[in-house]
Amino acid sequence: MKKTPPIIYVASLAFLVIQSSIVSAENSPLPTLGCMLAPSEKVEVSSPVSGVLEKVLVRRGDKIKKGQRLFELKAGVEKEGVRLATVKAAFAQRKTSRNKELFDENILTAHERDEIETELLIAKSELRLKEQELALRKIYSPINGVVVNRFYSKGEYVNVDPIFSLATLDPLHVDLLLPSIYFGEISLKQELLIKPESEGMDALTAKVIIVDPLIDSASSTFRVQLMMRNPGNKIPAGIRCSAQKINKD
């Protein structure tokens, strides 16, 4: 007579079958030939004019915000230029005001009137020019991010060479290199699960933002780029990762 399996054994077997089906249905590993976490933006900041660094306001590793002042060049000559242009513009404005009644009564000749009005326009234009020249001595961050490197210190002469290297770490970019057989399976806005290859770092979802439309014939691969949020810059850029497709079933 055939024995009936114990209830506990049957239940355990069913549980294992269910568990294995869940694991296989959860996420599908992608055989990435390359997976790297990179800054979403990297910029090198230099000065648009040459001069001597008077103030360096951030250090390597500092978090920065877009529009935050990074450094200033010595600007004594430029400040005096603004003061002189301000005086000239104010004088031209007073001269125009004093002659307003003469303008209205047509006592001044057309040539005299044109001369006075032109002097005011020139004075105001020179003031704006001097103010812009002074503004070029103060440099601000074009991005939110961190200071990766600083190449010059206070008192050094700078010209067109970079003074700071900046990077945005939130969000991060994920660069994938995939075999051509997966071409067509990855689409824009699709979410993948990205696991940094570093202990203690959890896997996070990332959204596809670029799928290269061409396959490299030499390696039979194509590239995909994703964007992944990184609150607090907890995950460093420059480390490798692995990717998995998220099954919605």
mmCIF file of C-alpha atoms in Angstrom:
data_model
loop_
_atom_site.group_PDB
_atom_site.id
_atom_site.type_symbol
_atom_site.label_atom_id
_atom_site.label_comp_id
_atom_site.label_asym_id
_atom_site.label_seq_id
_atom_site.Cartn_x
_atom_site.Cartn_y
_atom_site.Cartn_z
ATOM 1 C CA MET A 1 0.000 0.000 0.000
ATOM 2 C CA LYS A 2 1.376 3.446 -1.026
ATOM 3 C CA LYS A 3 2.102 5.704 1.900
ATOM 4 C CA THR A 4 0.720 9.252 1.956
ATOM 5 C CA PRO A 5 3.470 11.828 2.541
ATOM 6 C CA PRO A 6 3.263 13.551 5.876
ATOM 7 C CA ILE A 7 1.389 16.849 5.825
ATOM 8 C CA ILE A 8 4.474 18.748 7.073
ATOM 9 C CA TYR A 9 6.620 17.377 4.227
ATOM 10 C CA VAL A 10 4.037 18.322 1.600
ATOM 11 C CA ALA A 11 3.684 21.830 3.031
ATOM 12 C CA SER A 12 7.455 22.295 3.102
ATOM 13 C CA LEU A 13 7.804 21.138 -0.479
ATOM 14 C CA ALA A 14 5.041 23.491 -1.616
ATOM 15 C CA PHE A 15 6.698 26.387 0.217
ATOM 16 C CA LEU A 16 10.020 25.726 -1.512
ATOM 17 C CA VAL A 17 8.346 25.572 -4.911
ATOM 18 C CA ILE A 18 6.549 28.859 -4.271
ATOM 19 C CA GLN A 19 9.738 30.528 -3.019
ATOM 20 C CA SER A 20 11.736 29.422 -6.051
ATOM 21 C CA SER A 21 9.072 30.727 -8.400
ATOM 22 C CA ILE A 22 9.045 34.087 -6.586
ATOM 23 C CA VAL A 23 12.830 34.417 -6.795
ATOM 24 C CA SER A 24 12.831 33.616 -10.497
ATOM 25 C CA ALA A 25 9.968 35.999 -11.148
ATOM 26 C CA GLU A 26 11.289 38.935 -9.089
ATOM 27 C CA ASN A 27 14.274 40.291 -11.031
ATOM 28 C CA SER A 28 16.250 39.163 -14.058
ATOM 29 C CA PRO A 29 20.019 39.807 -13.910
ATOM 30 C CA LEU A 30 21.451 41.530 -16.980
ATOM 31 C CA PRO A 31 24.822 40.244 -18.225
ATOM 32 C CA THR A 32 26.367 43.704 -18.263
ATOM 33 C CA LEU A 33 29.783 43.929 -19.852
ATOM 34 C CA GLY A 34 30.301 47.162 -17.996
ATOM 35 C CA CYS A 35 28.351 49.039 -15.328
ATOM 36 C CA MET A 36 29.740 52.211 -13.784
ATOM 37 C CA LEU A 37 28.318 54.924 -11.528
ATOM 38 C CA ALA A 38 29.358 58.367 -12.750
ATOM 39 C CA PRO A 39 28.552 62.000 -11.858
ATOM 40 C CA SER A 40 25.590 63.337 -13.798
ATOM 41 C CA GLU A 41 27.575 66.541 -14.413
ATOM 42 C CA LYS A 42 31.293 67.343 -14.350
ATOM 43 C CA VAL A 43 32.615 70.839 -15.003
ATOM 44 C CA GLU A 44 35.945 72.586 -14.696
ATOM 45 C CA VAL A 45 35.635 76.211 -13.645
ATOM 46 C CA SER A 46 38.176 78.790 -14.772
ATOM 47 C CA SER A 47 38.260 82.578 -14.798
ATOM 48 C CA PRO A 48 37.111 84.498 -17.889
ATOM 49 C CA VAL A 49 39.866 87.059 -17.180
ATOM 50 C CA SER A 50 43.417 86.725 -15.877
ATOM 51 C CA GLY A 51 44.440 88.021 -12.467
ATOM 52 C CA VAL A 52 45.500 87.209 -8.919
ATOM 53 C CA LEU A 53 43.257 85.147 -6.634
ATOM 54 C CA GLU A 54 42.163 87.329 -3.732
ATOM 55 C CA LYS A 55 39.556 85.028 -2.152
ATOM 56 C CA VAL A 56 39.060 81.266 -2.428
ATOM 57 C CA LEU A 57 35.741 80.521 -0.748
ATOM 58 C CA VAL A 58 35.425 76.706 -1.000
ATOM 59 C CA ARG A 59 37.657 73.691 -0.453
ATOM 60 C CA ARG A 60 37.931 70.209 -1.910
ATOM 61 C CA GLY A 61 35.048 68.046 -0.699
ATOM 62 C CA ASP A 62 32.719 70.978 0.039
ATOM 63 C CA LYS A 63 29.098 70.725 -1.063
ATOM 64 C CA ILE A 64 28.108 73.634 -3.279
ATOM 65 C CA LYS A 65 24.927 75.087 -4.732
ATOM 66 C CA LYS A 66 24.334 76.578 -8.147
ATOM 67 C CA GLY A 67 25.074 80.305 -7.995
ATOM 68 C CA GLN A 68 27.347 80.018 -4.940
ATOM 69 C CA ARG A 69 30.462 82.186 -5.146
ATOM 70 C CA LEU A 70 33.635 80.124 -5.558
ATOM 71 C CA PHE A 71 36.431 82.684 -5.784
ATOM 72 C CA GLU A 72 37.293 86.329 -6.457
ATOM 73 C CA LEU A 73 40.169 87.997 -8.258
ATOM 74 C CA LYS A 74 41.820 91.209 -7.124
ATOM 75 C CA ALA A 75 39.735 94.029 -8.559
ATOM 76 C CA GLY A 76 41.154 97.353 -7.313
ATOM 77 C CA VAL A 77 41.474 98.854 -10.810
ATOM 78 C CA GLU A 78 38.023 97.635 -11.845
ATOM 79 C CA LYS A 79 36.395 99.074 -8.692
ATOM 80 C CA GLU A 80 37.952 102.475 -9.350
ATOM 81 C CA GLY A 81 36.743 102.252 -12.940
ATOM 82 C CA VAL A 82 33.173 101.737 -11.701
ATOM 83 C CA ARG A 83 33.460 104.691 -9.300
ATOM 84 C CA LEU A 84 34.742 106.987 -12.059
ATOM 85 C CA ALA A 85 32.036 105.860 -14.494
ATOM 86 C CA THR A 86 29.394 106.390 -11.787
ATOM 87 C CA VAL A 87 30.557 109.985 -11.269
ATOM 88 C CA LYS A 88 30.501 110.664 -15.023
ATOM 89 C CA ALA A 89 27.010 109.174 -15.412
ATOM 90 C CA ALA A 90 25.682 111.194 -12.467
ATOM 91 C CA PHE A 91 27.160 114.419 -13.894
ATOM 92 C CA ALA A 92 25.662 113.722 -17.332
ATOM 93 C CA GLN A 93 22.274 113.060 -15.701
ATOM 94 C CA ARG A 94 22.427 116.352 -13.754
ATOM 95 C CA LYS A 95 23.426 118.235 -16.915
ATOM 96 C CA THR A 96 20.459 116.775 -18.775
ATOM 97 C CA SER A 97 18.094 117.664 -15.933
ATOM 98 C CA ARG A 98 19.389 121.263 -15.753
ATOM 99 C CA ASN A 99 18.732 121.734 -19.443
ATOM 100 C CA LYS A 100 15.310 120.090 -19.484
ATOM 101 C CA GLU A 101 13.425 123.417 -19.539
ATOM 102 C CA LEU A 102 15.612 124.612 -22.367
ATOM 103 C CA PHE A 103 14.796 121.401 -24.208
ATOM 104 C CA ASP A 104 11.053 121.886 -23.667
ATOM 105 C CA GLU A 105 11.139 125.539 -24.809
ATOM 106 C CA ASN A 106 13.304 124.733 -27.818
ATOM 107 C CA ILE A 107 15.859 127.325 -26.736
ATOM 108 C CA LEU A 108 18.756 124.951 -27.357
ATOM 109 C CA THR A 109 19.649 124.097 -30.899
ATOM 110 C CA ALA A 110 19.033 120.574 -32.132
ATOM 111 C CA HIS A 111 22.776 120.010 -32.210
ATOM 112 C CA GLU A 112 23.218 121.093 -28.566
ATOM 113 C CA ARG A 113 20.327 118.965 -27.434
ATOM 114 C CA ASP A 114 21.674 115.940 -29.297
ATOM 115 C CA GLU A 115 25.118 116.483 -27.803
ATOM 116 C CA ILE A 116 23.831 116.581 -24.199
ATOM 117 C CA GLU A 117 21.584 113.530 -24.661
ATOM 118 C CA THR A 118 24.398 111.588 -26.330
ATOM 119 C CA GLU A 119 26.790 112.413 -23.468
ATOM 120 C CA LEU A 120 24.265 110.895 -21.033
ATOM 121 C CA LEU A 121 23.841 107.729 -23.119
ATOM 122 C CA ILE A 122 27.615 107.291 -23.430
ATOM 123 C CA ALA A 123 28.130 107.820 -19.691
ATOM 124 C CA LYS A 124 25.489 105.225 -18.808
ATOM 125 C CA SER A 125 26.931 102.764 -21.318
ATOM 126 C CA GLU A 126 30.457 103.199 -19.890
ATOM 127 C CA LEU A 127 29.088 102.577 -16.390
ATOM 128 C CA ARG A 128 27.430 99.314 -17.463
ATOM 129 C CA LEU A 129 30.650 98.236 -19.171
ATOM 130 C CA LYS A 130 32.751 98.905 -16.059
ATOM 131 C CA GLU A 131 30.227 97.081 -13.870
ATOM 132 C CA GLN A 132 30.410 94.025 -16.157
ATOM 133 C CA GLU A 133 34.221 94.107 -16.072
ATOM 134 C CA LEU A 134 34.084 94.140 -12.274
ATOM 135 C CA ALA A 135 31.529 91.291 -12.223
ATOM 136 C CA LEU A 136 33.949 89.089 -14.196
ATOM 137 C CA ARG A 137 36.266 89.088 -11.157
ATOM 138 C CA LYS A 138 33.736 87.068 -9.124
ATOM 139 C CA ILE A 139 33.072 83.477 -10.236
ATOM 140 C CA TYR A 140 30.036 81.403 -9.248
ATOM 141 C CA SER A 141 29.224 77.701 -9.429
ATOM 142 C CA PRO A 142 27.219 76.667 -12.513
ATOM 143 C CA ILE A 143 25.912 73.470 -10.825
ATOM 144 C CA ASN A 144 24.771 71.869 -7.580
ATOM 145 C CA GLY A 145 27.352 69.342 -6.418
ATOM 146 C CA VAL A 146 30.691 68.965 -4.694
ATOM 147 C CA VAL A 147 34.192 70.323 -5.169
ATOM 148 C CA VAL A 148 36.257 67.479 -6.601
ATOM 149 C CA ASN A 149 39.555 69.354 -6.827
ATOM 150 C CA ARG A 150 41.135 72.777 -6.418
ATOM 151 C CA PHE A 151 44.166 73.654 -8.541
ATOM 152 C CA TYR A 152 45.135 77.136 -7.287
ATOM 153 C CA SER A 153 45.371 78.925 -3.941
ATOM 154 C CA LYS A 154 44.971 82.494 -2.746
ATOM 155 C CA GLY A 155 47.642 84.841 -4.104
ATOM 156 C CA GLU A 156 48.404 82.795 -7.227
ATOM 157 C CA TYR A 157 48.094 84.210 -10.725
ATOM 158 C CA VAL A 158 45.429 82.531 -12.876
ATOM 159 C CA ASN A 159 44.389 82.788 -16.505
ATOM 160 C CA VAL A 160 42.464 80.277 -18.645
ATOM 161 C CA ASP A 161 43.488 77.132 -16.743
ATOM 162 C CA PRO A 162 40.836 75.443 -14.535
ATOM 163 C CA ILE A 163 40.749 76.558 -10.911
ATOM 164 C CA PHE A 164 38.104 74.123 -9.649
ATOM 165 C CA SER A 165 36.741 70.763 -10.754
ATOM 166 C CA LEU A 166 33.095 70.248 -9.760
ATOM 167 C CA ALA A 167 30.725 67.281 -9.995
ATOM 168 C CA THR A 168 27.046 66.591 -9.403
ATOM 169 C CA LEU A 169 26.494 63.358 -7.432
ATOM 170 C CA ASP A 170 22.725 63.600 -7.002
ATOM 171 C CA PRO A 171 21.517 62.309 -9.318
ATOM 172 C CA LEU A 172 24.157 59.859 -10.541
ATOM 173 C CA HIS A 173 24.439 58.522 -14.060
ATOM 174 C CA VAL A 174 24.663 54.761 -14.562
ATOM 175 C CA ASP A 175 26.531 53.753 -17.718
ATOM 176 C CA LEU A 176 25.751 50.234 -18.965
ATOM 177 C CA LEU A 177 27.385 48.245 -21.735
ATOM 178 C CA LEU A 178 25.094 45.451 -22.911
ATOM 179 C CA PRO A 179 25.346 42.608 -25.451
ATOM 180 C CA SER A 180 23.502 43.260 -28.703
ATOM 181 C CA ILE A 181 21.000 40.437 -28.023
ATOM 182 C CA TYR A 182 19.365 42.749 -25.467
ATOM 183 C CA PHE A 183 18.858 45.519 -28.013
ATOM 184 C CA GLY A 184 15.133 46.309 -28.089
ATOM 185 C CA GLU A 185 14.527 44.948 -24.583
ATOM 186 C CA ILE A 186 15.640 48.166 -22.902
ATOM 187 C CA SER A 187 13.530 51.268 -23.521
ATOM 188 C CA LEU A 188 13.469 54.906 -22.430
ATOM 189 C CA LYS A 189 11.962 55.548 -18.971
ATOM 190 C CA GLN A 190 12.248 51.849 -18.113
ATOM 191 C CA GLU A 191 13.399 51.225 -14.542
ATOM 192 C CA LEU A 192 16.250 48.865 -13.686
ATOM 193 C CA LEU A 193 17.595 47.783 -10.328
ATOM 194 C CA ILE A 194 21.198 48.924 -9.821
ATOM 195 C CA LYS A 195 23.419 47.352 -7.150
ATOM 196 C CA PRO A 196 26.714 49.122 -6.357
ATOM 197 C CA GLU A 197 29.601 46.672 -6.007
ATOM 198 C CA SER A 198 30.465 47.864 -2.528
ATOM 199 C CA GLU A 199 29.586 46.334 0.827
ATOM 200 C CA GLY A 200 26.784 47.918 2.786
ATOM 201 C CA MET A 201 25.177 49.676 -0.191
ATOM 202 C CA ASP A 202 21.637 48.720 -1.110
ATOM 203 C CA ALA A 203 20.303 48.323 -4.627
ATOM 204 C CA LEU A 204 18.355 51.305 -5.973
ATOM 205 C CA THR A 205 16.095 51.838 -8.954
ATOM 206 C CA ALA A 206 17.305 53.947 -11.873
ATOM 207 C CA LYS A 207 15.456 55.219 -14.937
ATOM 208 C CA VAL A 208 16.757 54.803 -18.493
ATOM 209 C CA ILE A 209 17.424 58.188 -20.131
ATOM 210 C CA ILE A 210 19.535 57.193 -23.171
ATOM 211 C CA VAL A 211 19.603 54.065 -25.343
ATOM 212 C CA ASP A 212 22.197 54.242 -28.096
ATOM 213 C CA PRO A 213 20.465 53.660 -31.442
ATOM 214 C CA LEU A 214 23.515 51.919 -32.927
ATOM 215 C CA ILE A 215 25.300 48.695 -32.073
ATOM 216 C CA ASP A 216 29.096 48.662 -32.051
ATOM 217 C CA SER A 217 29.980 46.125 -34.738
ATOM 218 C CA ALA A 218 33.427 45.362 -33.310
ATOM 219 C CA SER A 219 32.202 44.340 -29.850
ATOM 220 C CA SER A 220 28.543 43.602 -30.705
ATOM 221 C CA THR A 221 27.439 45.817 -27.796
ATOM 222 C CA PHE A 222 25.379 48.948 -27.207
ATOM 223 C CA ARG A 223 25.343 51.544 -24.457
ATOM 224 C CA VAL A 224 22.561 52.555 -22.078
ATOM 225 C CA GLN A 225 22.562 55.428 -19.610
ATOM 226 C CA LEU A 226 20.292 55.698 -16.578
ATOM 227 C CA MET A 227 19.661 58.334 -13.948
ATOM 228 C CA MET A 228 19.654 57.300 -10.278
ATOM 229 C CA ARG A 229 18.790 59.458 -7.290
ATOM 230 C CA ASN A 230 21.497 59.662 -4.635
ATOM 231 C CA PRO A 231 20.161 61.626 -1.634
ATOM 232 C CA GLY A 232 22.914 62.972 0.574
ATOM 233 C CA ASN A 233 25.574 61.802 -1.895
ATOM 234 C CA LYS A 234 25.723 58.522 0.045
ATOM 235 C CA ILE A 235 26.883 56.517 -2.980
ATOM 236 C CA PRO A 236 30.233 57.649 -4.420
ATOM 237 C CA ALA A 237 30.777 57.995 -8.135
ATOM 238 C CA GLY A 238 33.392 55.898 -9.863
ATOM 239 C CA ILE A 239 32.435 52.474 -8.497
ATOM 240 C CA ARG A 240 31.231 49.486 -10.500
ATOM 241 C CA CYS A 241 27.735 48.066 -10.314
ATOM 242 C CA SER A 242 25.415 45.363 -11.574
ATOM 243 C CA ALA A 243 21.972 45.728 -13.135
ATOM 244 C CA GLN A 244 18.738 43.752 -13.050
ATOM 245 C CA LYS A 245 15.492 44.037 -14.968
ATOM 246 C CA ILE A 246 12.490 44.593 -12.695
ATOM 247 C CA ASN A 247 9.654 42.220 -13.513
ATOM 248 C CA LYS A 248 6.277 43.795 -12.803
ATOM 249 C CA ASP A 249 4.401 40.469 -12.697
#
